[in-house]
Structures are given as C-alpha cells and as structure tokens.
C-alpha cells in the first residue's frame, strides 16, 4: 500500500501494516505505535512534573521571628523562583494540550503527515524545552547561593535560617529539572516526527 498525494500531507489510516512518510521510506506500524506511546507518556510526565514543581514552589513559605519581627519567606522573594513557577505553568498547560492532541490522534487512528503542522509542533516543543531549561538554570544558581552564601558580597546562607523553605524549594526545583528532561525527550520525538517526512523518492523501491 502506498500513501498517495503530491506533497505527502494528510492523514493515513491507522490499519495499514506499513506506513509511508513524506518523500522518504517506510516506518513500520510497530515502531509508529511505540513512538506515539512514548510521546504521550513523555508529554503526560512533563505536565505532571511541571504541575508538581509549580505547586511545591507556589505553596512554599516559612515564617521566622527576629527580634519580635516576623519575617515570612515566600517564593515571590526570589525572582528566579517566580520565573520558574511561570515557566512550569506554561509547560504544564502546553503539555496538557499536546497530550490531548496525541490521544485524539491515536483514537482516530491518524498519522501526522502535514509538514507545516509538524514544523509548528517541533518549533513549539523546542521553545518550551528552552524555556523550562533556562528557568531551571537560573533557579538552581539562586538556590546554590541560598545554600552556600557568598562571602565576598557578604551574602548570608539563607537556607540556614529557612531550612524547611529551602527543602521544599529544592523539591520543586528537582521536579522542574525532571520536567525539563522530559521536554528534551519530547523535542527529540517531535524532531523524529518532522524529519521523517523528508527523504528521497516517496514510497519508491530500489
């Protein structure tokens, strides 16, 4: 069976034993199912981890009393954590939408053959991966300063004063790190889905 059409755009039925992609060769139905299952799992994992990271950081607070003055530590006191919460929320929402799209595609038995749509998904996945990785890098640097301090600038080790706050914040950052790793996996899958649409002589046999 050969997928018709000039540009290779469209949706192929899900009941064919061999799938043809773009101008290139073949992808077996077994590999196709594995790739789609991996994509759904990665997107769901990214969504769950990002939600957990945002929840841990957003609910993180601890109060201490210094000379009868109460001071409450919140994630909003550190701009880097605010950025990470926002980035985690963006990744969670995006992963939820894309995960729903993947599930609908699996239920309908469709295969992504539309190059503009594949490019759009690939680009958005790349952007989201860079966003969460950048936010995690900034948050980890700030967390390290809070843990170790900086003698030259006379910055104290704030985690010695707010241990519970730092512990929960560390858990949130760890979840964000895991979410960024899964987003890298998602970006790799979307790259595979895109570049398999290009090749030499669609459906041709030597």
PDB file of C-alpha atoms in Angstrom:
ATOM      1  CA  UNK A   1       0.000   0.000   0.000  1.00  0.00           C
ATOM      2  CA  UNK A   2       1.302   3.427  -0.853  1.00  0.00           C
ATOM      3  CA  UNK A   3       0.237   6.777   0.504  1.00  0.00           C
ATOM      4  CA  UNK A   4      -0.972   8.977  -2.312  1.00  0.00           C
ATOM      5  CA  UNK A   5      -0.841  12.728  -2.714  1.00  0.00           C
ATOM      6  CA  UNK A   6       1.711  15.102  -4.200  1.00  0.00           C
ATOM      7  CA  UNK A   7       3.246  16.658  -1.079  1.00  0.00           C
ATOM      8  CA  UNK A   8       2.756  13.848   1.425  1.00  0.00           C
ATOM      9  CA  UNK A   9       0.373  15.935   3.535  1.00  0.00           C
ATOM     10  CA  UNK A  10      -2.684  14.419   5.139  1.00  0.00           C
ATOM     11  CA  UNK A  11      -3.599  11.595   7.490  1.00  0.00           C
ATOM     12  CA  UNK A  12      -3.041   7.941   6.712  1.00  0.00           C
ATOM     13  CA  UNK A  13      -5.414   5.270   8.082  1.00  0.00           C
ATOM     14  CA  UNK A  14      -4.194   3.554  11.205  1.00  0.00           C
ATOM     15  CA  UNK A  15      -4.932  -0.005   9.997  1.00  0.00           C
ATOM     16  CA  UNK A  16      -2.158  -0.273   7.416  1.00  0.00           C
ATOM     17  CA  UNK A  17       0.743  -2.628   8.281  1.00  0.00           C
ATOM     18  CA  UNK A  18       3.388  -0.325   6.791  1.00  0.00           C
ATOM     19  CA  UNK A  19       3.326   3.468   6.988  1.00  0.00           C
ATOM     20  CA  UNK A  20       4.854   5.751   4.376  1.00  0.00           C
ATOM     21  CA  UNK A  21       6.144   9.169   5.290  1.00  0.00           C
ATOM     22  CA  UNK A  22       6.808  12.195   3.162  1.00  0.00           C
ATOM     23  CA  UNK A  23       9.301  11.738   0.368  1.00  0.00           C
ATOM     24  CA  UNK A  24      11.267   9.049   2.211  1.00  0.00           C
ATOM     25  CA  UNK A  25      10.983   5.388   3.012  1.00  0.00           C
ATOM     26  CA  UNK A  26       8.946   3.400   5.440  1.00  0.00           C
ATOM     27  CA  UNK A  27       8.276   3.289   9.145  1.00  0.00           C
ATOM     28  CA  UNK A  28       6.838   0.063  10.467  1.00  0.00           C
ATOM     29  CA  UNK A  29       3.493   0.119  12.225  1.00  0.00           C
ATOM     30  CA  UNK A  30       5.135  -1.326  15.356  1.00  0.00           C
ATOM     31  CA  UNK A  31       7.676   1.486  15.517  1.00  0.00           C
ATOM     32  CA  UNK A  32       4.930   4.019  14.868  1.00  0.00           C
ATOM     33  CA  UNK A  33       2.902   2.737  17.830  1.00  0.00           C
ATOM     34  CA  UNK A  34       5.942   2.840  20.094  1.00  0.00           C
ATOM     35  CA  UNK A  35       6.821   6.386  19.084  1.00  0.00           C
ATOM     36  CA  UNK A  36       3.281   7.606  19.645  1.00  0.00           C
ATOM     37  CA  UNK A  37       3.034   5.855  23.011  1.00  0.00           C
ATOM     38  CA  UNK A  38       6.379   7.337  24.050  1.00  0.00           C
ATOM     39  CA  UNK A  39       5.219  10.804  23.007  1.00  0.00           C
ATOM     40  CA  UNK A  40       2.025  10.545  25.061  1.00  0.00           C
ATOM     41  CA  UNK A  41       3.895   9.271  28.115  1.00  0.00           C
ATOM     42  CA  UNK A  42       6.553  11.995  27.866  1.00  0.00           C
ATOM     43  CA  UNK A  43       4.004  14.768  27.469  1.00  0.00           C
ATOM     44  CA  UNK A  44       1.915  13.481  30.389  1.00  0.00           C
ATOM     45  CA  UNK A  45       5.041  13.155  32.528  1.00  0.00           C
ATOM     46  CA  UNK A  46       6.149  16.675  31.634  1.00  0.00           C
ATOM     47  CA  UNK A  47       2.704  18.019  32.517  1.00  0.00           C
ATOM     48  CA  UNK A  48       2.592  16.211  35.868  1.00  0.00           C
ATOM     49  CA  UNK A  49       6.125  17.164  36.867  1.00  0.00           C
ATOM     50  CA  UNK A  50       5.629  20.793  35.877  1.00  0.00           C
ATOM     51  CA  UNK A  51       2.388  20.989  37.866  1.00  0.00           C
ATOM     52  CA  UNK A  52       4.120  19.432  40.882  1.00  0.00           C
ATOM     53  CA  UNK A  53       7.029  21.872  40.600  1.00  0.00           C
ATOM     54  CA  UNK A  54       4.716  24.877  40.401  1.00  0.00           C
ATOM     55  CA  UNK A  55       2.619  23.587  43.320  1.00  0.00           C
ATOM     56  CA  UNK A  56       5.610  22.946  45.581  1.00  0.00           C
ATOM     57  CA  UNK A  57       7.113  26.346  44.888  1.00  0.00           C
ATOM     58  CA  UNK A  58       3.837  28.244  44.980  1.00  0.00           C
ATOM     59  CA  UNK A  59       2.837  26.790  48.355  1.00  0.00           C
ATOM     60  CA  UNK A  60       6.307  27.130  49.848  1.00  0.00           C
ATOM     61  CA  UNK A  61       6.541  29.509  52.778  1.00  0.00           C
ATOM     62  CA  UNK A  62       8.078  29.659  56.242  1.00  0.00           C
ATOM     63  CA  UNK A  63       7.900  32.303  58.934  1.00  0.00           C
ATOM     64  CA  UNK A  64      10.619  33.192  61.404  1.00  0.00           C
ATOM     65  CA  UNK A  65      10.699  35.771  64.179  1.00  0.00           C
ATOM     66  CA  UNK A  66      13.725  38.023  64.522  1.00  0.00           C
ATOM     67  CA  UNK A  67      13.745  40.448  67.468  1.00  0.00           C
ATOM     68  CA  UNK A  68       9.929  40.289  67.714  1.00  0.00           C
ATOM     69  CA  UNK A  69       9.626  40.976  63.971  1.00  0.00           C
ATOM     70  CA  UNK A  70       8.060  38.194  61.942  1.00  0.00           C
ATOM     71  CA  UNK A  71       9.537  37.554  58.536  1.00  0.00           C
ATOM     72  CA  UNK A  72       7.821  35.232  56.057  1.00  0.00           C
ATOM     73  CA  UNK A  73       9.854  33.630  53.270  1.00  0.00           C
ATOM     74  CA  UNK A  74       7.905  33.041  50.048  1.00  0.00           C
ATOM     75  CA  UNK A  75       8.872  32.034  46.559  1.00  0.00           C
ATOM     76  CA  UNK A  76       7.998  35.565  45.443  1.00  0.00           C
ATOM     77  CA  UNK A  77      11.002  36.826  47.408  1.00  0.00           C
ATOM     78  CA  UNK A  78      13.253  35.297  44.748  1.00  0.00           C
ATOM     79  CA  UNK A  79      12.686  36.430  41.179  1.00  0.00           C
ATOM     80  CA  UNK A  80      14.270  33.240  39.848  1.00  0.00           C
ATOM     81  CA  UNK A  81      11.638  31.096  41.599  1.00  0.00           C
ATOM     82  CA  UNK A  82       8.869  33.303  40.243  1.00  0.00           C
ATOM     83  CA  UNK A  83      10.227  32.758  36.738  1.00  0.00           C
ATOM     84  CA  UNK A  84      10.404  29.013  37.346  1.00  0.00           C
ATOM     85  CA  UNK A  85       6.799  28.881  38.557  1.00  0.00           C
ATOM     86  CA  UNK A  86       5.644  30.759  35.453  1.00  0.00           C
ATOM     87  CA  UNK A  87       7.723  28.568  33.147  1.00  0.00           C
ATOM     88  CA  UNK A  88       6.425  25.408  34.851  1.00  0.00           C
ATOM     89  CA  UNK A  89       2.848  26.610  34.404  1.00  0.00           C
ATOM     90  CA  UNK A  90       3.451  27.281  30.722  1.00  0.00           C
ATOM     91  CA  UNK A  91       4.982  23.843  30.196  1.00  0.00           C
ATOM     92  CA  UNK A  92       2.146  22.149  32.102  1.00  0.00           C
ATOM     93  CA  UNK A  93      -0.575  23.828  30.035  1.00  0.00           C
ATOM     94  CA  UNK A  94       1.245  23.243  26.765  1.00  0.00           C
ATOM     95  CA  UNK A  95       1.946  19.585  27.571  1.00  0.00           C
ATOM     96  CA  UNK A  96      -1.688  19.039  28.538  1.00  0.00           C
ATOM     97  CA  UNK A  97      -2.926  20.425  25.210  1.00  0.00           C
ATOM     98  CA  UNK A  98      -0.385  18.489  23.167  1.00  0.00           C
ATOM     99  CA  UNK A  99      -1.051  15.312  25.134  1.00  0.00           C
ATOM    100  CA  UNK A 100      -4.756  15.651  24.390  1.00  0.00           C
ATOM    101  CA  UNK A 101      -3.926  16.127  20.689  1.00  0.00           C
ATOM    102  CA  UNK A 102      -1.821  12.948  20.707  1.00  0.00           C
ATOM    103  CA  UNK A 103      -4.584  10.939  22.400  1.00  0.00           C
ATOM    104  CA  UNK A 104      -7.175  12.151  19.889  1.00  0.00           C
ATOM    105  CA  UNK A 105      -4.822  11.223  17.053  1.00  0.00           C
ATOM    106  CA  UNK A 106      -4.340   7.726  18.470  1.00  0.00           C
ATOM    107  CA  UNK A 107      -8.079   7.206  18.962  1.00  0.00           C
ATOM    108  CA  UNK A 108      -8.824   8.364  15.420  1.00  0.00           C
ATOM    109  CA  UNK A 109      -6.014   6.229  14.016  1.00  0.00           C
ATOM    110  CA  UNK A 110      -4.414   9.190  12.253  1.00  0.00           C
ATOM    111  CA  UNK A 111      -0.760   9.760  11.392  1.00  0.00           C
ATOM    112  CA  UNK A 112       0.822  13.190  11.244  1.00  0.00           C
ATOM    113  CA  UNK A 113       1.836  13.819   7.613  1.00  0.00           C
ATOM    114  CA  UNK A 114       1.200  17.558   7.420  1.00  0.00           C
ATOM    115  CA  UNK A 115       4.576  19.253   7.178  1.00  0.00           C
ATOM    116  CA  UNK A 116       3.503  22.767   8.299  1.00  0.00           C
ATOM    117  CA  UNK A 117       1.787  21.284  11.360  1.00  0.00           C
ATOM    118  CA  UNK A 118       4.809  19.103  12.102  1.00  0.00           C
ATOM    119  CA  UNK A 119       7.062  22.167  11.866  1.00  0.00           C
ATOM    120  CA  UNK A 120       4.763  24.113  14.204  1.00  0.00           C
ATOM    121  CA  UNK A 121       4.750  21.318  16.805  1.00  0.00           C
ATOM    122  CA  UNK A 122       8.506  20.882  16.520  1.00  0.00           C
ATOM    123  CA  UNK A 123       9.130  24.622  16.951  1.00  0.00           C
ATOM    124  CA  UNK A 124       6.799  24.918  19.949  1.00  0.00           C
ATOM    125  CA  UNK A 125       8.379  21.880  21.604  1.00  0.00           C
ATOM    126  CA  UNK A 126      11.826  23.393  21.139  1.00  0.00           C
ATOM    127  CA  UNK A 127      10.721  26.730  22.607  1.00  0.00           C
ATOM    128  CA  UNK A 128       9.091  25.107  25.633  1.00  0.00           C
ATOM    129  CA  UNK A 129      12.161  22.960  26.253  1.00  0.00           C
ATOM    130  CA  UNK A 130      14.447  26.009  26.141  1.00  0.00           C
ATOM    131  CA  UNK A 131      12.097  27.991  28.389  1.00  0.00           C
ATOM    132  CA  UNK A 132      11.998  25.403  31.176  1.00  0.00           C
ATOM    133  CA  UNK A 133      15.732  24.630  30.905  1.00  0.00           C
ATOM    134  CA  UNK A 134      16.603  28.323  31.152  1.00  0.00           C
ATOM    135  CA  UNK A 135      14.287  28.836  34.116  1.00  0.00           C
ATOM    136  CA  UNK A 136      15.739  25.782  35.881  1.00  0.00           C
ATOM    137  CA  UNK A 137      19.298  27.001  35.327  1.00  0.00           C
ATOM    138  CA  UNK A 138      18.527  30.395  36.874  1.00  0.00           C
ATOM    139  CA  UNK A 139      16.678  28.839  39.815  1.00  0.00           C
ATOM    140  CA  UNK A 140      19.485  26.378  40.512  1.00  0.00           C
ATOM    141  CA  UNK A 141      22.035  29.191  40.597  1.00  0.00           C
ATOM    142  CA  UNK A 142      19.907  31.158  43.060  1.00  0.00           C
ATOM    143  CA  UNK A 143      19.332  28.030  45.155  1.00  0.00           C
ATOM    144  CA  UNK A 144      23.064  27.406  45.307  1.00  0.00           C
ATOM    145  CA  UNK A 145      23.673  30.933  46.542  1.00  0.00           C
ATOM    146  CA  UNK A 146      20.993  30.489  49.174  1.00  0.00           C
ATOM    147  CA  UNK A 147      22.626  27.254  50.298  1.00  0.00           C
ATOM    148  CA  UNK A 148      26.277  28.311  50.329  1.00  0.00           C
ATOM    149  CA  UNK A 149      26.076  32.118  50.509  1.00  0.00           C
ATOM    150  CA  UNK A 150      28.749  34.415  49.086  1.00  0.00           C
ATOM    151  CA  UNK A 151      31.409  35.695  51.452  1.00  0.00           C
ATOM    152  CA  UNK A 152      32.823  38.299  49.099  1.00  0.00           C
ATOM    153  CA  UNK A 153      29.442  40.014  48.787  1.00  0.00           C
ATOM    154  CA  UNK A 154      28.528  39.321  52.416  1.00  0.00           C
ATOM    155  CA  UNK A 155      25.501  37.267  51.368  1.00  0.00           C
ATOM    156  CA  UNK A 156      24.443  35.011  54.224  1.00  0.00           C
ATOM    157  CA  UNK A 157      23.393  31.383  53.943  1.00  0.00           C
ATOM    158  CA  UNK A 158      19.639  31.943  53.986  1.00  0.00           C
ATOM    159  CA  UNK A 159      18.924  28.229  53.991  1.00  0.00           C
ATOM    160  CA  UNK A 160      20.343  28.017  57.493  1.00  0.00           C
ATOM    161  CA  UNK A 161      17.575  30.373  58.599  1.00  0.00           C
ATOM    162  CA  UNK A 162      14.767  28.897  56.496  1.00  0.00           C
ATOM    163  CA  UNK A 163      15.561  25.203  56.290  1.00  0.00           C
ATOM    164  CA  UNK A 164      12.040  23.961  55.614  1.00  0.00           C
ATOM    165  CA  UNK A 165      11.506  26.592  52.945  1.00  0.00           C
ATOM    166  CA  UNK A 166      14.739  25.618  51.195  1.00  0.00           C
ATOM    167  CA  UNK A 167      13.942  21.908  51.421  1.00  0.00           C
ATOM    168  CA  UNK A 168      10.562  22.328  49.748  1.00  0.00           C
ATOM    169  CA  UNK A 169      12.006  24.718  47.187  1.00  0.00           C
ATOM    170  CA  UNK A 170      14.681  22.148  46.424  1.00  0.00           C
ATOM    171  CA  UNK A 171      11.977  19.566  45.781  1.00  0.00           C
ATOM    172  CA  UNK A 172      10.216  21.951  43.428  1.00  0.00           C
ATOM    173  CA  UNK A 173      13.425  22.658  41.525  1.00  0.00           C
ATOM    174  CA  UNK A 174      14.136  18.906  41.311  1.00  0.00           C
ATOM    175  CA  UNK A 175      10.694  18.345  39.767  1.00  0.00           C
ATOM    176  CA  UNK A 176      11.376  21.157  37.318  1.00  0.00           C
ATOM    177  CA  UNK A 177      14.687  19.529  36.379  1.00  0.00           C
ATOM    178  CA  UNK A 178      12.850  16.273  35.673  1.00  0.00           C
ATOM    179  CA  UNK A 179      10.235  18.187  33.661  1.00  0.00           C
ATOM    180  CA  UNK A 180      12.975  19.811  31.585  1.00  0.00           C
ATOM    181  CA  UNK A 181      14.498  16.380  30.907  1.00  0.00           C
ATOM    182  CA  UNK A 182      11.160  15.039  29.693  1.00  0.00           C
ATOM    183  CA  UNK A 183      10.711  18.108  27.496  1.00  0.00           C
ATOM    184  CA  UNK A 184      14.052  17.336  25.880  1.00  0.00           C
ATOM    185  CA  UNK A 185      12.696  13.861  25.154  1.00  0.00           C
ATOM    186  CA  UNK A 186       9.524  15.377  23.714  1.00  0.00           C
ATOM    187  CA  UNK A 187      11.614  17.649  21.485  1.00  0.00           C
ATOM    188  CA  UNK A 188      13.542  14.628  20.196  1.00  0.00           C
ATOM    189  CA  UNK A 189      10.311  12.781  19.381  1.00  0.00           C
ATOM    190  CA  UNK A 190       8.853  15.788  17.565  1.00  0.00           C
ATOM    191  CA  UNK A 191      12.126  16.126  15.623  1.00  0.00           C
ATOM    192  CA  UNK A 192      11.765  12.484  14.575  1.00  0.00           C
ATOM    193  CA  UNK A 193       8.135  13.053  13.571  1.00  0.00           C
ATOM    194  CA  UNK A 194       9.162  16.042  11.461  1.00  0.00           C
ATOM    195  CA  UNK A 195      12.305  14.917   9.699  1.00  0.00           C
ATOM    196  CA  UNK A 196      10.947  11.514   8.742  1.00  0.00           C
ATOM    197  CA  UNK A 197       8.652  13.429   6.386  1.00  0.00           C
ATOM    198  CA  UNK A 198      11.680  14.239   4.243  1.00  0.00           C
ATOM    199  CA  UNK A 199      13.651  11.789   2.158  1.00  0.00           C
ATOM    200  CA  UNK A 200      14.321  10.585  -1.373  1.00  0.00           C
ATOM    201  CA  UNK A 201      11.533   9.462  -3.614  1.00  0.00           C
ATOM    202  CA  UNK A 202       8.357   8.875  -1.644  1.00  0.00           C
ATOM    203  CA  UNK A 203       7.423   5.249  -1.388  1.00  0.00           C
ATOM    204  CA  UNK A 204       9.940   4.306  -4.058  1.00  0.00           C
ATOM    205  CA  UNK A 205      11.517   0.873  -4.194  1.00  0.00           C
ATOM    206  CA  UNK A 206      15.023   0.082  -5.383  1.00  0.00           C
TER     207      UNK A 206
END
